[in-house]
PDB file of C-alpha atoms in Angstrom:
ATOM      1  CA  MET A   1       6.492 -44.265  18.551  1.00 71.00           C
ATOM      2  CA  LYS A   2       4.610 -45.258  15.424  1.00 84.00           C
ATOM      3  CA  ASP A   3       6.246 -42.284  13.680  1.00 91.00           C
ATOM      4  CA  ILE A   4       9.362 -44.355  13.071  1.00 94.00           C
ATOM      5  CA  ILE A   5       7.501 -46.657  10.681  1.00 95.00           C
ATOM      6  CA  ARG A   6       6.762 -43.753   8.334  1.00 95.00           C
ATOM      7  CA  ILE A   7      10.033 -41.901   8.883  1.00 96.00           C
ATOM      8  CA  ALA A   8      12.292 -44.916   8.339  1.00 96.00           C
ATOM      9  CA  LYS A   9      10.004 -46.407   5.682  1.00 96.00           C
ATOM     10  CA  VAL A  10       9.806 -49.736   7.515  1.00 96.00           C
ATOM     11  CA  CYS A  11       8.551 -52.503   5.212  1.00 96.00           C
ATOM     12  CA  PRO A  12       7.161 -55.983   5.782  1.00 98.00           C
ATOM     13  CA  GLY A  13       9.871 -58.621   5.812  1.00 97.00           C
ATOM     14  CA  GLU A  14      12.672 -56.353   7.000  1.00 98.00           C
ATOM     15  CA  SER A  15      14.860 -57.568   9.855  1.00 98.00           C
ATOM     16  CA  ILE A  16      15.135 -55.022  12.628  1.00 98.00           C
ATOM     17  CA  LEU A  17      17.017 -55.138  15.911  1.00 98.00           C
ATOM     18  CA  GLU A  18      15.588 -53.256  18.913  1.00 98.00           C
ATOM     19  CA  PRO A  19      18.333 -53.496  21.567  1.00 98.00           C
ATOM     20  CA  CYS A  20      16.567 -51.452  24.302  1.00 96.00           C
ATOM     21  CA  VAL A  21      13.082 -52.876  23.955  1.00 96.00           C
ATOM     22  CA  GLY A  22      11.751 -51.767  27.356  1.00 93.00           C
ATOM     23  CA  SER A  23       7.954 -52.085  27.212  1.00 92.00           C
ATOM     24  CA  GLY A  24       7.924 -52.768  23.463  1.00 94.00           C
ATOM     25  CA  ALA A  25       6.650 -49.304  22.500  1.00 93.00           C
ATOM     26  CA  ILE A  26       8.942 -49.227  19.445  1.00 96.00           C
ATOM     27  CA  ALA A  27       9.108 -52.962  18.639  1.00 97.00           C
ATOM     28  CA  GLU A  28       5.387 -53.748  18.642  1.00 96.00           C
ATOM     29  CA  PRO A  29       4.285 -51.144  16.040  1.00 96.00           C
ATOM     30  CA  ILE A  30       7.154 -52.275  13.796  1.00 97.00           C
ATOM     31  CA  LYS A  31       6.100 -55.923  14.163  1.00 97.00           C
ATOM     32  CA  ALA A  32       2.534 -54.892  13.279  1.00 97.00           C
ATOM     33  CA  VAL A  33       3.634 -53.840   9.766  1.00 97.00           C
ATOM     34  CA  GLY A  34       5.183 -57.253   9.163  1.00 98.00           C
ATOM     35  CA  ALA A  35       8.839 -56.613   9.920  1.00 98.00           C
ATOM     36  CA  THR A  36      10.782 -59.216  11.868  1.00 98.00           C
ATOM     37  CA  VAL A  37      11.975 -57.611  15.103  1.00 98.00           C
ATOM     38  CA  THR A  38      14.685 -59.119  17.288  1.00 98.00           C
ATOM     39  CA  THR A  39      14.566 -57.625  20.770  1.00 97.00           C
ATOM     40  CA  ASN A  40      17.080 -57.215  23.568  1.00 97.00           C
ATOM     41  CA  ASP A  41      17.312 -55.318  26.819  1.00 95.00           C
ATOM     42  CA  LEU A  42      19.737 -55.198  29.689  1.00 92.00           C
ATOM     43  CA  VAL A  43      17.173 -57.048  31.830  1.00 88.00           C
ATOM     44  CA  ALA A  44      13.612 -58.192  31.214  1.00 82.00           C
ATOM     45  CA  THR A  45      11.453 -55.467  32.741  1.00 78.00           C
ATOM     46  CA  TYR A  46       8.339 -53.434  32.012  1.00 76.00           C
ATOM     47  CA  GLY A  47       6.288 -56.616  31.501  1.00 79.00           C
ATOM     48  CA  TYR A  48       7.877 -57.291  28.098  1.00 88.00           C
ATOM     49  CA  THR A  49       9.993 -60.371  27.480  1.00 93.00           C
ATOM     50  CA  PRO A  50      12.871 -59.628  25.071  1.00 95.00           C
ATOM     51  CA  ASP A  51      14.371 -62.283  22.816  1.00 95.00           C
ATOM     52  CA  SER A  52      17.639 -61.850  24.712  1.00 95.00           C
ATOM     53  CA  THR A  53      19.055 -59.913  27.640  1.00 95.00           C
ATOM     54  CA  GLY A  54      22.444 -58.400  28.227  1.00 95.00           C
ATOM     55  CA  ASP A  55      24.608 -55.406  27.438  1.00 96.00           C
ATOM     56  CA  PHE A  56      23.982 -54.650  23.760  1.00 97.00           C
ATOM     57  CA  THR A  57      27.344 -52.959  23.343  1.00 96.00           C
ATOM     58  CA  ARG A  58      29.075 -56.237  24.296  1.00 96.00           C
ATOM     59  CA  LYS A  59      26.777 -58.740  22.585  1.00 95.00           C
ATOM     60  CA  GLU A  60      27.890 -60.682  19.546  1.00 94.00           C
ATOM     61  CA  TYR A  61      25.357 -61.146  16.772  1.00 93.00           C
ATOM     62  CA  ARG A  62      26.001 -63.829  14.155  1.00 91.00           C
ATOM     63  CA  ARG A  63      23.940 -62.042  11.535  1.00 93.00           C
ATOM     64  CA  GLN A  64      23.294 -58.653   9.997  1.00 97.00           C
ATOM     65  CA  PHE A  65      20.022 -56.750  10.310  1.00 98.00           C
ATOM     66  CA  ASP A  66      18.464 -54.326   7.837  1.00 98.00           C
ATOM     67  CA  ARG A  67      18.505 -51.674  10.555  1.00 97.00           C
ATOM     68  CA  VAL A  68      18.608 -50.999  14.270  1.00 98.00           C
ATOM     69  CA  VAL A  69      15.820 -48.905  15.807  1.00 98.00           C
ATOM     70  CA  THR A  70      15.922 -47.924  19.472  1.00 98.00           C
ATOM     71  CA  ASN A  71      15.723 -45.345  22.235  1.00 96.00           C
ATOM     72  CA  PRO A  72      19.146 -45.832  23.838  1.00 97.00           C
ATOM     73  CA  PRO A  73      20.260 -44.610  27.253  1.00 95.00           C
ATOM     74  CA  PHE A  74      21.477 -41.052  26.515  1.00 94.00           C
ATOM     75  CA  ARG A  75      24.853 -41.508  28.206  1.00 94.00           C
ATOM     76  CA  LEU A  76      25.497 -44.658  26.142  1.00 97.00           C
ATOM     77  CA  ALA A  77      24.113 -43.400  22.832  1.00 97.00           C
ATOM     78  CA  SER A  78      27.510 -43.065  21.129  1.00 98.00           C
ATOM     79  CA  ALA A  79      28.419 -46.650  22.023  1.00 98.00           C
ATOM     80  CA  PHE A  80      24.984 -47.839  20.844  1.00 98.00           C
ATOM     81  CA  ILE A  81      25.444 -46.078  17.508  1.00 98.00           C
ATOM     82  CA  ALA A  82      28.877 -47.618  16.990  1.00 97.00           C
ATOM     83  CA  LYS A  83      27.649 -51.123  17.879  1.00 98.00           C
ATOM     84  CA  SER A  84      24.499 -50.691  15.763  1.00 98.00           C
ATOM     85  CA  LEU A  85      26.530 -49.862  12.681  1.00 98.00           C
ATOM     86  CA  GLU A  86      28.496 -53.097  13.166  1.00 97.00           C
ATOM     87  CA  VAL A  87      25.299 -55.162  12.832  1.00 98.00           C
ATOM     88  CA  ALA A  88      23.278 -53.037  10.369  1.00 98.00           C
ATOM     89  CA  PRO A  89      23.934 -50.516   7.581  1.00 97.00           C
ATOM     90  CA  GLU A  90      21.698 -47.958   9.289  1.00 97.00           C
ATOM     91  CA  ALA A  91      20.558 -47.150  12.800  1.00 98.00           C
ATOM     92  CA  TRP A  92      17.629 -45.014  13.949  1.00 98.00           C
ATOM     93  CA  MET A  93      17.985 -43.549  17.420  1.00 98.00           C
ATOM     94  CA  LEU A  94      15.394 -41.633  19.412  1.00 97.00           C
ATOM     95  CA  LEU A  95      17.524 -38.996  21.132  1.00 96.00           C
ATOM     96  CA  ARG A  96      17.326 -35.608  22.738  1.00 94.00           C
ATOM     97  CA  LEU A  97      18.216 -32.878  20.253  1.00 95.00           C
ATOM     98  CA  GLN A  98      20.983 -31.979  22.689  1.00 95.00           C
ATOM     99  CA  PHE A  99      22.897 -35.022  21.395  1.00 97.00           C
ATOM    100  CA  LEU A 100      24.141 -32.769  18.569  1.00 97.00           C
ATOM    101  CA  GLU A 101      26.230 -30.807  21.083  1.00 94.00           C
ATOM    102  CA  GLY A 102      29.678 -31.807  22.240  1.00 89.00           C
ATOM    103  CA  LYS A 103      33.207 -32.106  20.939  1.00 95.00           C
ATOM    104  CA  LYS A 104      33.423 -35.782  21.956  1.00 94.00           C
ATOM    105  CA  ARG A 105      30.613 -36.704  19.537  1.00 95.00           C
ATOM    106  CA  GLU A 106      31.632 -34.439  16.661  1.00 95.00           C
ATOM    107  CA  ALA A 107      33.604 -37.047  14.682  1.00 94.00           C
ATOM    108  CA  LEU A 108      30.866 -39.639  15.105  1.00 96.00           C
ATOM    109  CA  LEU A 109      28.198 -37.180  13.961  1.00 96.00           C
ATOM    110  CA  ARG A 110      30.193 -35.937  10.979  1.00 95.00           C
ATOM    111  CA  ARG A 111      30.907 -39.448   9.748  1.00 95.00           C
ATOM    112  CA  HIS A 112      27.624 -41.229  10.451  1.00 97.00           C
ATOM    113  CA  LEU A 113      24.695 -38.815  10.897  1.00 97.00           C
ATOM    114  CA  ALA A 114      22.494 -38.797   7.769  1.00 98.00           C
ATOM    115  CA  GLU A 115      19.101 -37.444   8.890  1.00 98.00           C
ATOM    116  CA  ILE A 116      17.501 -35.614  11.817  1.00 98.00           C
ATOM    117  CA  HIS A 117      13.712 -35.751  12.283  1.00 97.00           C
ATOM    118  CA  VAL A 118      12.747 -33.247  14.997  1.00 97.00           C
ATOM    119  CA  TYR A 119       9.419 -33.411  16.830  1.00 94.00           C
ATOM    120  CA  VAL A 120       7.752 -29.995  16.620  1.00 90.00           C
ATOM    121  CA  SER A 121       5.766 -30.794  19.783  1.00 86.00           C
ATOM    122  CA  ARG A 122       7.194 -32.192  22.989  1.00 79.00           C
ATOM    123  CA  VAL A 123       7.100 -35.985  23.215  1.00 78.00           C
ATOM    124  CA  ASN A 124       5.397 -37.383  26.308  1.00 71.00           C
ATOM    125  CA  PHE A 125       6.597 -40.866  27.191  1.00 65.00           C
ATOM    126  CA  ILE A 126       4.244 -41.231  30.150  1.00 60.00           C
ATOM    127  CA  ALA A 127       0.527 -40.506  29.692  1.00 60.00           C
ATOM    128  CA  GLY A 128      -0.489 -37.293  31.392  1.00 60.00           C
ATOM    129  CA  SER A 129       3.059 -36.016  31.744  1.00 58.00           C
ATOM    130  CA  SER A 130       4.943 -33.341  29.877  1.00 61.00           C
ATOM    131  CA  SER A 131       8.557 -33.034  28.875  1.00 70.00           C
ATOM    132  CA  ALA A 132      10.767 -29.970  28.752  1.00 76.00           C
ATOM    133  CA  MET A 133      13.140 -31.757  26.379  1.00 86.00           C
ATOM    134  CA  CYS A 134      13.125 -31.759  22.587  1.00 92.00           C
ATOM    135  CA  PHE A 135      13.408 -35.215  21.021  1.00 93.00           C
ATOM    136  CA  CYS A 136      14.200 -36.344  17.518  1.00 96.00           C
ATOM    137  CA  TRP A 137      14.896 -39.446  15.497  1.00 97.00           C
ATOM    138  CA  MET A 138      18.421 -39.508  14.126  1.00 98.00           C
ATOM    139  CA  LYS A 139      19.439 -41.783  11.281  1.00 98.00           C
ATOM    140  CA  PHE A 140      23.035 -42.977  11.303  1.00 98.00           C
ATOM    141  CA  VAL A 141      24.710 -44.795   8.419  1.00 98.00           C
ATOM    142  CA  ARG A 142      28.031 -46.596   8.179  1.00 96.00           C
ATOM    143  CA  ASP A 143      29.525 -43.751   6.148  1.00 87.00           C
ATOM    144  CA  SER A 144      27.720 -40.543   5.204  1.00 84.00           C
ATOM    145  CA  GLN A 145      30.515 -39.779   2.690  1.00 86.00           C
ATOM    146  CA  GLY A 146      30.908 -36.271   4.053  1.00 83.00           C
ATOM    147  CA  GLN A 147      27.346 -35.242   3.236  1.00 92.00           C
ATOM    148  CA  PRO A 148      25.679 -32.969   5.794  1.00 94.00           C
ATOM    149  CA  PRO A 149      22.625 -34.470   7.510  1.00 97.00           C
ATOM    150  CA  LYS A 150      19.155 -33.705   6.167  1.00 97.00           C
ATOM    151  CA  LEU A 151      16.739 -32.008   8.548  1.00 98.00           C
ATOM    152  CA  PHE A 152      13.010 -32.806   8.780  1.00 97.00           C
ATOM    153  CA  TRP A 153      10.206 -31.856  11.167  1.00 96.00           C
ATOM    154  CA  ILE A 154       7.684 -34.357  12.514  1.00 93.00           C
TER     155      ILE A 154
END
């Protein structure tokens, strides 16, 4: 998950929200470059203690972040994108490439999707396993101003 640091050009001092922190696989490498990471998860699991727990889509944050970076639950990804863009000008989501399909998401994608960074090799989230799914990082912005998303390969 260290790829996101290079892809999103994460810098020391930035404030980043990771609302699905899980085991910290995304948050910890970002912290290591000197960014301030605020973490959340539905419940504290995976041996990692988040700064807060609860449903991200219903949480109220009293501040803005420079960006949101997370691997959201696929079925809730649209809601996570919408909530992320309320608390930050950009959101980076690790999603299956399949997220680009679907009439229900078309308006969201056309308005907010700015970049797609596709892994050329399958991403394995568990050591020794393999995945049949193609993953990518998608960058969403508050308003893409009608510009088509840029495509990159990782």
